[in-house]
Amino acid sequence: MHMTTINRNYLKLPGSYLFSEIARRVSVYADANPDKKLIRLGIGDVTRPLVPAVTAAMHAAVDEMATAEGFHGYGPEQGYDFLREAIAAHDYHARGVEIDPSEIFVSDGAKSDCGNIGDIFGTDNVVAVCDPVYPVYVDTNAMAGRAGDFSEETGKWNRLVYMPCVAENGFAPAIPEEKADLVYLCFPNNPTGAVATRAQLQAWVDWANANGSVILFDSAYEAFISDPEIPHTIFEIPGAKTCAIEFRSFSKTAGFTGTRCAYTVVPKALERDGASLNALWNRRQCTKFNGVPYVVQRGAAAIYTPEGHAQVMENIAFYKRNAKVIFDGLKAAGLTVSGGENSPYVWAKTPDGMGSWEFFDKLLHQANVVTTPGAGFGPSGEGYIRLTAFGGADATVEAVERICKVL
Ligand code: MLT
């Protein structure tokens, strides 16, 4: 009998997706301890409501949809012009970067885009990732067969190039000595909260152009940058348009984790293997994606109005205050901490050489605070935990007090 075969690469994936495993552990604990009040500083999910400018635009769009003239069926797969133009003007032109709206593809999330971008690249490419790293880059390449085989012993895939981001190098990845065709960079970094300087990004761009590599640049957290010297987009770097694709999201910038809207920039000047990557991504999106809802895109566009911008920046400032509370509190308690300054993530070294999952469990059970174990982001994350600044202000203060008590 002929039996349907499966994509056997999926069988190579170890365990479950990191944040699903954390949710599972937390729910086991919460079910067994219904009287305990948990504070969740684990997954980077926002808690502030959508800002008034966004909800007003969405309400108006819903009303439009209820009229024959204002109704919208399938939209353009690449996003509506009003949003692509607003993105180009505010996120790029305002920073002196020339990006054309036709280089911007609106989508339902940077996670999906970071995962789906592999569709346009050969499976024979060598992929380089930071270690620790946002697990989506690794797992999606494993699914596509680019990662090779996983070793439980080393915690690594044998076809991936790992670029350690550790205290010794200031959590900045070194350019790999090995061949690497696709390099995922994320700045401000998830999970370490580190940022990349202009000089560091220039070195990456020069290397990628010289080697014919492509940088997949995730800048989902750019809104948290307050240091004026730190670039917000890879396209501020000369030469980036011939070697980089950038992923941006409204999730952390404007509280869209549940609303879903993001975008990816694929410059027209970016070609590999004789093909335009912009054209390939366009072809992929048109075939597999029907666009983000009109109502959601109207909401997203509202963050580019003066009042919308001011409102979302207030929320960012709110989260940045939380980050400072976490950073200062844990530091005062004697932990070695980094990140948190231009990022919503604080990266803390576990005390007494404790393992990441051990410290995670200790904080869950004794402080009733949910964090993310650094080891879940890769072998070099072992011995660290990540805390997010996306909680409430009082809850964050309380979480830090509780953690300090159990230290
Ligand atoms: C995280 O906690 O790392 C993020 O929430 C994950 C994501 O944005 O998908």
Tab-separated table of N, CA and C in Angstrom, residues 220-380:
chain	number	residue	atom	x	y	z
A	220	ALA	N	12.212	44.246	14.851
A	220	ALA	CA	10.888	44.327	15.479
A	220	ALA	C	10.885	45.227	16.719
A	221	TYR	N	12.063	45.433	17.303
A	221	TYR	CA	12.121	46.185	18.571
A	221	TYR	C	12.727	47.577	18.400
A	222	GLU	N	12.791	48.063	17.168
A	222	GLU	CA	13.478	49.341	16.917
A	222	GLU	C	12.862	50.511	17.671
A	223	ALA	N	11.566	50.444	17.974
A	223	ALA	CA	10.912	51.569	18.653
A	223	ALA	C	11.490	51.793	20.052
A	224	PHE	N	12.223	50.805	20.564
A	224	PHE	CA	12.763	50.918	21.923
A	224	PHE	C	14.138	51.574	21.956
A	225	ILE	N	14.662	51.899	20.786
A	225	ILE	CA	15.987	52.529	20.734
A	225	ILE	C	15.860	53.982	21.179
A	226	SER	N	16.627	54.351	22.215
A	226	SER	CA	16.633	55.770	22.571
A	226	SER	C	18.002	56.397	22.354
A	227	ASP	N	19.027	55.586	22.192
A	227	ASP	CA	20.368	56.107	21.927
A	227	ASP	C	20.416	56.653	20.487
A	228	PRO	N	20.664	57.966	20.327
A	228	PRO	CA	20.609	58.559	18.990
A	228	PRO	C	21.672	58.029	18.035
A	229	GLU	N	22.690	57.374	18.559
A	229	GLU	CA	23.769	56.847	17.701
A	229	GLU	C	23.423	55.488	17.080
A	230	ILE	N	22.390	54.848	17.604
A	230	ILE	CA	22.079	53.479	17.155
A	230	ILE	C	21.117	53.523	15.961
A	231	PRO	N	21.478	52.867	14.856
A	231	PRO	CA	20.587	52.862	13.685
A	231	PRO	C	19.271	52.136	13.983
A	232	HIS	N	18.185	52.638	13.407
A	232	HIS	CA	16.870	52.003	13.580
A	232	HIS	C	16.592	50.986	12.487
A	233	THR	N	17.262	51.154	11.365
A	233	THR	CA	17.039	50.254	10.243
A	233	THR	C	18.377	49.941	9.583
A	234	ILE	N	18.489	48.722	9.067
A	234	ILE	CA	19.726	48.331	8.375
A	234	ILE	C	19.933	49.211	7.142
A	235	PHE	N	18.845	49.779	6.623
A	235	PHE	CA	18.981	50.575	5.400
A	235	PHE	C	19.559	51.969	5.656
A	236	GLU	N	19.837	52.291	6.927
A	236	GLU	CA	20.624	53.497	7.213
A	236	GLU	C	22.096	53.246	6.849
A	237	ILE	N	22.433	51.979	6.632
A	237	ILE	CA	23.835	51.624	6.370
A	237	ILE	C	24.081	51.589	4.859
A	238	PRO	N	25.051	52.370	4.363
A	238	PRO	CA	25.336	52.348	2.921
A	238	PRO	C	25.632	50.929	2.434
A	239	GLY	N	25.027	50.563	1.313
A	239	GLY	CA	25.262	49.238	0.748
A	239	GLY	C	24.237	48.195	1.153
A	240	ALA	N	23.385	48.519	2.123
A	240	ALA	CA	22.456	47.502	2.656
A	240	ALA	C	21.411	47.071	1.625
A	241	LYS	N	21.098	47.972	0.697
A	241	LYS	CA	20.022	47.634	-0.248
A	241	LYS	C	20.402	46.508	-1.216
A	242	THR	N	21.672	46.211	-1.313
A	242	THR	CA	22.061	45.109	-2.203
A	242	THR	C	22.346	43.818	-1.429
A	243	CYS	N	22.061	43.842	-0.109
A	243	CYS	CA	22.355	42.607	0.646
A	243	CYS	C	21.398	42.325	1.796
A	244	ALA	N	20.371	43.159	2.009
A	244	ALA	CA	19.566	42.929	3.217
A	244	ALA	C	18.058	42.992	2.977
A	245	ILE	N	17.378	42.208	3.773
A	245	ILE	CA	15.915	42.232	3.856
A	245	ILE	C	15.600	42.588	5.302
A	246	GLU	N	14.620	43.468	5.506
A	246	GLU	CA	14.326	43.897	6.875
A	246	GLU	C	12.897	43.531	7.277
A	247	PHE	N	12.755	43.049	8.510
A	247	PHE	CA	11.443	42.688	9.062
A	247	PHE	C	11.080	43.674	10.163
A	248	ARG	N	9.888	44.216	10.075
A	248	ARG	CA	9.400	45.160	11.084
A	248	ARG	C	8.014	44.723	11.531
A	249	SER	N	7.630	45.172	12.703
A	249	SER	CA	6.358	44.716	13.252
A	249	SER	C	5.638	45.840	13.987
A	250	PHE	N	4.319	45.820	13.940
A	250	PHE	CA	3.526	46.748	14.755
A	250	PHE	C	3.245	46.146	16.129
A	251	SER	N	3.675	44.889	16.335
A	251	SER	CA	3.346	44.185	17.590
A	251	SER	C	3.873	44.911	18.815
A	252	LYS	N	5.174	45.112	18.838
A	252	LYS	CA	5.779	45.692	20.036
A	252	LYS	C	5.746	47.214	19.963
A	253	THR	N	5.737	47.750	18.744
A	253	THR	CA	5.700	49.204	18.570
A	253	THR	C	4.340	49.756	18.970
A	254	ALA	N	3.282	49.066	18.577
A	254	ALA	CA	1.948	49.651	18.738
A	254	ALA	C	0.942	48.698	19.384
A	255	GLY	N	1.448	47.655	20.030
A	255	GLY	CA	0.551	46.759	20.769
A	255	GLY	C	-0.298	45.859	19.892
A	256	PHE	N	0.226	45.477	18.733
A	256	PHE	CA	-0.548	44.687	17.768
A	256	PHE	C	-0.330	43.177	17.888
A	257	THR	N	0.141	42.683	19.042
A	257	THR	CA	0.414	41.238	19.104
A	257	THR	C	-0.845	40.425	18.819
A	258	GLY	N	-1.997	40.944	19.256
A	258	GLY	CA	-3.249	40.235	18.994
A	258	GLY	C	-3.985	40.756	17.766
A	259	THR	N	-3.559	41.901	17.265
A	259	THR	CA	-4.248	42.528	16.124
A	259	THR	C	-3.625	42.091	14.803
A	260	ARG	N	-2.334	41.854	14.823
A	260	ARG	CA	-1.537	41.298	13.730
A	260	ARG	C	-1.304	42.255	12.564
A	261	CYS	N	-0.153	42.854	12.531
A	261	CYS	CA	0.272	43.606	11.358
A	261	CYS	C	1.787	43.824	11.449
A	262	ALA	N	2.441	43.678	10.331
A	262	ALA	CA	3.893	43.828	10.270
A	262	ALA	C	4.255	44.176	8.833
A	263	TYR	N	5.537	44.328	8.571
A	263	TYR	CA	5.927	44.476	7.169
A	263	TYR	C	7.368	44.042	6.956
A	264	THR	N	7.650	43.718	5.714
A	264	THR	CA	8.983	43.287	5.320
A	264	THR	C	9.432	44.146	4.150
A	265	VAL	N	10.683	44.591	4.213
A	265	VAL	CA	11.226	45.426	3.143
A	265	VAL	C	12.224	44.607	2.326
A	266	VAL	N	11.914	44.455	1.050
A	266	VAL	CA	12.819	43.742	0.140
A	266	VAL	C	13.193	44.731	-0.973
A	267	PRO	N	14.408	45.286	-0.893
A	267	PRO	CA	14.785	46.321	-1.866
A	267	PRO	C	14.812	45.781	-3.302
A	268	LYS	N	14.484	46.648	-4.219
A	268	LYS	CA	14.498	46.255	-5.638
A	268	LYS	C	15.925	45.968	-6.108
A	269	ALA	N	16.895	46.592	-5.431
A	269	ALA	CA	18.293	46.411	-5.843
A	269	ALA	C	18.862	45.068	-5.393
A	270	LEU	N	18.100	44.322	-4.624
A	270	LEU	CA	18.612	43.060	-4.070
A	270	LEU	C	18.369	41.897	-5.033
A	271	GLU	N	19.458	41.414	-5.584
A	271	GLU	CA	19.367	40.295	-6.544
A	271	GLU	C	20.325	39.201	-6.119
A	272	ARG	N	19.915	37.975	-6.329
A	272	ARG	CA	20.818	36.844	-6.140
A	272	ARG	C	20.497	35.807	-7.205
A	273	ASP	N	21.528	35.128	-7.674
A	273	ASP	CA	21.288	34.024	-8.600
A	273	ASP	C	20.546	34.525	-9.853
A	274	GLY	N	20.791	35.772	-10.225
A	274	GLY	CA	20.170	36.341	-11.419
A	274	GLY	C	18.713	36.730	-11.246
A	275	ALA	N	18.202	36.705	-10.026
A	275	ALA	CA	16.780	37.020	-9.819
A	275	ALA	C	16.601	38.150	-8.813
A	276	SER	N	15.507	38.908	-8.983
A	276	SER	CA	15.161	39.959	-8.038
A	276	SER	C	14.435	39.328	-6.853
A	277	LEU	N	14.958	39.552	-5.647
A	277	LEU	CA	14.316	38.953	-4.470
A	277	LEU	C	12.989	39.638	-4.181
A	278	ASN	N	12.890	40.912	-4.562
A	278	ASN	CA	11.613	41.620	-4.424
A	278	ASN	C	10.549	40.925	-5.270
A	279	ALA	N	10.919	40.565	-6.495
A	279	ALA	CA	9.959	39.896	-7.389
A	279	ALA	C	9.593	38.507	-6.860
A	280	LEU	N	10.576	37.807	-6.320
A	280	LEU	CA	10.293	36.464	-5.785
A	280	LEU	C	9.371	36.539	-4.567
A	281	TRP	N	9.660	37.491	-3.681
A	281	TRP	CA	8.826	37.614	-2.472
A	281	TRP	C	7.410	38.047	-2.861
A	282	ASN	N	7.333	38.925	-3.839
A	282	ASN	CA	6.018	39.347	-4.329
A	282	ASN	C	5.239	38.138	-4.864
A	283	ARG	N	5.939	37.312	-5.620
A	283	ARG	CA	5.310	36.115	-6.200
A	283	ARG	C	4.851	35.173	-5.085
A	284	ARG	N	5.686	35.028	-4.090
A	284	ARG	CA	5.351	34.146	-2.964
A	284	ARG	C	4.123	34.663	-2.209
A	285	GLN	N	4.128	35.955	-1.912
A	285	GLN	CA	3.020	36.533	-1.156
A	285	GLN	C	1.714	36.468	-1.951
A	286	CYS	N	1.794	36.777	-3.242
A	286	CYS	CA	0.571	36.756	-4.054
A	286	CYS	C	-0.033	35.353	-4.106
A	287	THR	N	0.831	34.356	-4.073
A	287	THR	CA	0.353	32.975	-4.166
A	287	THR	C	-0.161	32.456	-2.832
A	288	LYS	N	0.535	32.813	-1.736
A	288	LYS	CA	0.213	32.165	-0.458
A	288	LYS	C	-0.503	33.063	0.549
A	289	PHE	N	-0.694	34.329	0.221
A	289	PHE	CA	-1.176	35.269	1.241
A	289	PHE	C	-2.216	36.196	0.630
A	290	ASN	N	-3.291	36.443	1.385
A	290	ASN	CA	-4.328	37.322	0.846
A	290	ASN	C	-4.380	38.692	1.516
A	291	GLY	N	-3.317	39.048	2.165
A	291	GLY	CA	-3.257	40.401	2.709
A	291	GLY	C	-3.803	40.501	4.120
A	292	VAL	N	-3.482	41.635	4.749
A	292	VAL	CA	-3.932	41.933	6.114
A	292	VAL	C	-5.282	42.638	6.003
A	293	PRO	N	-6.212	42.366	6.916
A	293	PRO	CA	-7.527	43.005	6.832
A	293	PRO	C	-7.439	44.538	6.709
A	294	TYR	N	-8.342	45.075	5.906
A	294	TYR	CA	-8.408	46.526	5.701
A	294	TYR	C	-8.490	47.276	7.034
A	295	VAL	N	-9.354	46.787	7.919
A	295	VAL	CA	-9.576	47.465	9.211
A	295	VAL	C	-8.256	47.528	9.998
A	296	VAL	N	-7.507	46.447	9.975
A	296	VAL	CA	-6.244	46.390	10.715
A	296	VAL	C	-5.218	47.343	10.085
A	297	GLN	N	-5.174	47.385	8.766
A	297	GLN	CA	-4.206	48.278	8.108
A	297	GLN	C	-4.547	49.741	8.377
A	298	ARG	N	-5.847	50.057	8.458
A	298	ARG	CA	-6.232	51.436	8.823
A	298	ARG	C	-5.739	51.744	10.240
A	299	GLY	N	-5.876	50.776	11.130
A	299	GLY	CA	-5.392	50.966	12.513
A	299	GLY	C	-3.891	51.172	12.528
A	300	ALA	N	-3.170	50.371	11.744
A	300	ALA	CA	-1.709	50.486	11.712
A	300	ALA	C	-1.291	51.855	11.165
A	301	ALA	N	-1.979	52.317	10.131
A	301	ALA	CA	-1.610	53.604	9.521
A	301	ALA	C	-1.783	54.751	10.515
A	302	ALA	N	-2.693	54.563	11.475
A	302	ALA	CA	-2.961	55.645	12.440
A	302	ALA	C	-1.770	55.930	13.344
A	303	ILE	N	-0.829	54.998	13.438
A	303	ILE	CA	0.330	55.302	14.308
A	303	ILE	C	1.271	56.303	13.643
A	304	TYR	N	1.035	56.582	12.379
A	304	TYR	CA	1.884	57.557	11.685
A	304	TYR	C	1.285	58.962	11.707
A	305	THR	N	0.105	59.131	12.316
A	305	THR	CA	-0.435	60.481	12.510
A	305	THR	C	0.266	61.077	13.730
A	306	PRO	N	0.287	62.411	13.848
A	306	PRO	CA	0.998	62.984	15.006
A	306	PRO	C	0.439	62.474	16.335
A	307	GLU	N	-0.912	62.417	16.460
A	307	GLU	CA	-1.446	61.962	17.752
A	307	GLU	C	-1.204	60.474	17.974
A	308	GLY	N	-1.339	59.687	16.903
A	308	GLY	CA	-1.074	58.240	17.017
A	308	GLY	C	0.369	57.990	17.425
A	309	HIS	N	1.279	58.708	16.800
A	309	HIS	CA	2.702	58.543	17.117
A	309	HIS	C	2.962	58.892	18.586
A	310	ALA	N	2.398	60.018	19.027
A	310	ALA	CA	2.627	60.443	20.413
A	310	ALA	C	2.067	59.382	21.372
A	311	GLN	N	0.908	58.844	21.036
A	311	GLN	CA	0.286	57.854	21.931
A	311	GLN	C	1.098	56.557	22.006
A	312	VAL	N	1.564	56.065	20.853
A	312	VAL	CA	2.331	54.809	20.935
A	312	VAL	C	3.675	55.042	21.625
A	313	MET	N	4.244	56.228	21.451
A	313	MET	CA	5.525	56.483	22.118
A	313	MET	C	5.351	56.565	23.642
A	314	GLU	N	4.148	56.977	24.080
A	314	GLU	CA	3.876	56.955	25.536
A	314	GLU	C	3.898	55.524	26.056
A	315	ASN	N	3.324	54.626	25.283
A	315	ASN	CA	3.343	53.220	25.697
A	315	ASN	C	4.765	52.655	25.716
A	316	ILE	N	5.538	53.049	24.702
A	316	ILE	CA	6.935	52.589	24.670
A	316	ILE	C	7.672	53.114	25.915
A	317	ALA	N	7.409	54.376	26.247
A	317	ALA	CA	8.068	54.966	27.426
A	317	ALA	C	7.649	54.218	28.688
A	318	PHE	N	6.388	53.825	28.733
A	318	PHE	CA	5.868	53.053	29.873
A	318	PHE	C	6.661	51.748	30.011
A	319	TYR	N	6.817	51.024	28.900
A	319	TYR	CA	7.547	49.751	28.942
A	319	TYR	C	9.030	49.976	29.249
A	320	LYS	N	9.557	51.074	28.762
A	320	LYS	CA	10.977	51.344	29.031
A	320	LYS	C	11.209	51.629	30.521
A	321	ARG	N	10.195	52.238	31.172
A	321	ARG	CA	10.313	52.432	32.626
A	321	ARG	C	10.320	51.069	33.330
A	322	ASN	N	9.466	50.161	32.847
A	322	ASN	CA	9.472	48.799	33.425
A	322	ASN	C	10.839	48.138	33.255
A	323	ALA	N	11.410	48.324	32.071
A	323	ALA	CA	12.716	47.703	31.797
A	323	ALA	C	13.751	48.214	32.799
A	324	LYS	N	13.654	49.519	33.101
A	324	LYS	CA	14.614	50.114	34.034
A	324	LYS	C	14.399	49.557	35.450
A	325	VAL	N	13.126	49.381	35.817
A	325	VAL	CA	12.809	48.810	37.137
A	325	VAL	C	13.440	47.411	37.257
A	326	ILE	N	13.297	46.623	36.194
A	326	ILE	CA	13.831	45.256	36.221
A	326	ILE	C	15.363	45.300	36.270
A	327	PHE	N	15.923	46.100	35.366
A	327	PHE	CA	17.390	46.193	35.266
A	327	PHE	C	17.989	46.649	36.603
A	328	ASP	N	17.481	47.771	37.120
A	328	ASP	CA	18.045	48.338	38.357
A	328	ASP	C	17.823	47.405	39.543
A	329	GLY	N	16.608	46.822	39.602
A	329	GLY	CA	16.262	45.962	40.744
A	329	GLY	C	17.143	44.722	40.798
A	330	LEU	N	17.304	44.071	39.657
A	330	LEU	CA	18.096	42.832	39.650
A	330	LEU	C	19.579	43.124	39.855
A	331	LYS	N	20.001	44.256	39.316
A	331	LYS	CA	21.404	44.636	39.494
A	331	LYS	C	21.685	44.903	40.977
A	332	ALA	N	20.759	45.642	41.608
A	332	ALA	CA	20.934	45.957	43.031
A	332	ALA	C	20.938	44.673	43.862
A	333	ALA	N	20.222	43.667	43.364
A	333	ALA	CA	20.181	42.391	44.106
A	333	ALA	C	21.418	41.540	43.838
A	334	GLY	N	22.313	42.044	43.004
A	334	GLY	CA	23.581	41.346	42.808
A	334	GLY	C	23.674	40.536	41.527
A	335	LEU	N	22.622	40.556	40.711
A	335	LEU	CA	22.706	39.798	39.457
A	335	LEU	C	23.464	40.613	38.400
A	336	THR	N	24.073	39.910	37.465
A	336	THR	CA	24.718	40.580	36.331
A	336	THR	C	23.667	40.726	35.247
A	337	VAL	N	23.356	41.969	34.887
A	337	VAL	CA	22.276	42.200	33.933
A	337	VAL	C	22.766	43.029	32.747
A	338	SER	N	22.118	42.818	31.606
A	338	SER	CA	22.396	43.653	30.435
A	338	SER	C	21.100	43.819	29.649
A	339	GLY	N	21.178	44.579	28.541
A	339	GLY	CA	19.977	44.872	27.765
A	339	GLY	C	19.110	45.893	28.485
A	340	GLY	N	17.831	45.952	28.108
A	340	GLY	CA	16.876	46.783	28.833
A	340	GLY	C	16.952	48.277	28.586
A	341	GLU	N	18.021	48.742	27.915
A	341	GLU	CA	18.169	50.179	27.744
A	341	GLU	C	17.557	50.666	26.436
A	342	ASN	N	17.852	49.930	25.377
A	342	ASN	CA	17.275	50.239	24.062
A	342	ASN	C	16.413	49.064	23.621
A	343	SER	N	15.844	48.404	24.588
A	343	SER	CA	15.158	47.140	24.337
A	343	SER	C	14.182	46.842	25.470
A	344	PRO	N	13.115	46.107	25.171
A	344	PRO	CA	12.193	45.705	26.243
A	344	PRO	C	12.672	44.460	26.988
A	345	TYR	N	13.823	43.909	26.603
A	345	TYR	CA	14.291	42.672	27.231
A	345	TYR	C	15.505	42.918	28.115
A	346	VAL	N	15.433	42.351	29.329
A	346	VAL	CA	16.580	42.372	30.231
A	346	VAL	C	17.121	40.948	30.286
A	347	TRP	N	18.421	40.835	30.152
A	347	TRP	CA	19.107	39.546	30.087
A	347	TRP	C	19.905	39.422	31.375
A	348	ALA	N	19.565	38.446	32.200
A	348	ALA	CA	20.201	38.363	33.524
A	348	ALA	C	20.903	37.027	33.699
A	349	LYS	N	22.094	37.101	34.258
A	349	LYS	CA	22.871	35.884	34.523
A	349	LYS	C	22.281	35.230	35.769
A	350	THR	N	22.153	33.921	35.716
A	350	THR	CA	21.599	33.223	36.885
A	350	THR	C	22.622	33.266	38.019
A	351	PRO	N	22.152	33.219	39.272
A	351	PRO	CA	23.110	33.268	40.387
A	351	PRO	C	23.771	31.903	40.616
A	352	ASP	N	24.941	31.916	41.136
A	352	ASP	CA	25.647	30.693	41.585
A	352	ASP	C	25.767	29.641	40.490
A	353	GLY	N	25.900	30.081	39.234
A	353	GLY	CA	26.081	29.114	38.148
A	353	GLY	C	24.885	28.205	37.920
A	354	MET	N	23.725	28.629	38.406
A	354	MET	CA	22.516	27.815	38.255
A	354	MET	C	22.133	27.699	36.772
A	355	GLY	N	21.573	26.560	36.374
A	355	GLY	CA	21.117	26.401	35.004
A	355	GLY	C	19.894	27.271	34.732
A	356	SER	N	19.695	27.611	33.471
A	356	SER	CA	18.578	28.477	33.093
A	356	SER	C	17.218	27.921	33.514
A	357	TRP	N	17.004	26.631	33.173
A	357	TRP	CA	15.685	26.052	33.481
A	357	TRP	C	15.506	25.894	34.986
A	358	GLU	N	16.602	25.625	35.681
A	358	GLU	CA	16.535	25.487	37.139
A	358	GLU	C	16.125	26.823	37.769
A	359	PHE	N	16.739	27.911	37.285
A	359	PHE	CA	16.417	29.235	37.824
A	359	PHE	C	14.994	29.628	37.416
A	360	PHE	N	14.620	29.287	36.180
A	360	PHE	CA	13.256	29.538	35.724
A	360	PHE	C	12.259	28.870	36.679
A	361	ASP	N	12.504	27.579	36.985
A	361	ASP	CA	11.594	26.833	37.878
A	361	ASP	C	11.587	27.438	39.282
A	362	LYS	N	12.754	27.831	39.749
A	362	LYS	CA	12.848	28.425	41.096
A	362	LYS	C	12.002	29.702	41.153
A	363	LEU	N	12.157	30.548	40.131
A	363	LEU	CA	11.404	31.810	40.137
A	363	LEU	C	9.904	31.551	39.970
A	364	LEU	N	9.561	30.549	39.181
A	364	LEU	CA	8.139	30.208	39.002
A	364	LEU	C	7.555	29.702	40.324
A	365	HIS	N	8.260	28.792	40.970
A	365	HIS	CA	7.716	28.149	42.170
A	365	HIS	C	7.833	29.026	43.406
A	366	GLN	N	8.952	29.733	43.545
A	366	GLN	CA	9.165	30.466	44.803
A	366	GLN	C	8.755	31.932	44.726
A	367	ALA	N	8.887	32.546	43.527
A	367	ALA	CA	8.513	33.966	43.414
A	367	ALA	C	7.214	34.115	42.632
A	368	ASN	N	6.773	33.027	42.029
A	368	ASN	CA	5.579	33.053	41.172
A	368	ASN	C	5.715	34.089	40.049
A	369	VAL	N	6.934	34.162	39.543
A	369	VAL	CA	7.214	35.044	38.410
A	369	VAL	C	7.631	34.174	37.218
A	370	VAL	N	7.005	34.432	36.077
A	370	VAL	CA	7.340	33.687	34.861
A	370	VAL	C	8.408	34.456	34.084
A	371	THR	N	9.499	33.770	33.768
A	371	THR	CA	10.560	34.380	32.960
A	371	THR	C	10.767	33.483	31.734
A	372	THR	N	11.821	33.731	30.984
A	372	THR	CA	12.153	32.812	29.892
A	372	THR	C	13.567	32.316	30.117
A	373	PRO	N	13.766	30.994	30.160
A	373	PRO	CA	15.117	30.466	30.371
A	373	PRO	C	16.000	30.717	29.152
A	374	GLY	N	17.162	31.272	29.384
A	374	GLY	CA	18.055	31.610	28.278
A	374	GLY	C	18.434	30.404	27.435
A	375	ALA	N	18.539	29.229	28.050
A	375	ALA	CA	18.945	28.029	27.313
A	375	ALA	C	17.945	27.708	26.209
A	376	GLY	N	16.703	28.159	26.367
A	376	GLY	CA	15.693	27.914	25.346
A	376	GLY	C	15.995	28.648	24.038
A	377	PHE	N	16.905	29.623	24.103
A	377	PHE	CA	17.275	30.391	22.905
A	377	PHE	C	18.563	29.875	22.265
A	378	GLY	N	19.125	28.801	22.831
A	378	GLY	CA	20.365	28.263	22.263
A	378	GLY	C	21.394	28.014	23.344
A	379	PRO	N	22.420	27.202	23.016
A	379	PRO	CA	23.399	26.788	24.023
A	379	PRO	C	24.074	27.953	24.749
A	380	SER	N	24.355	29.053	24.033
A	380	SER	CA	25.042	30.161	24.715
A	380	SER	C	24.113	30.956	25.618
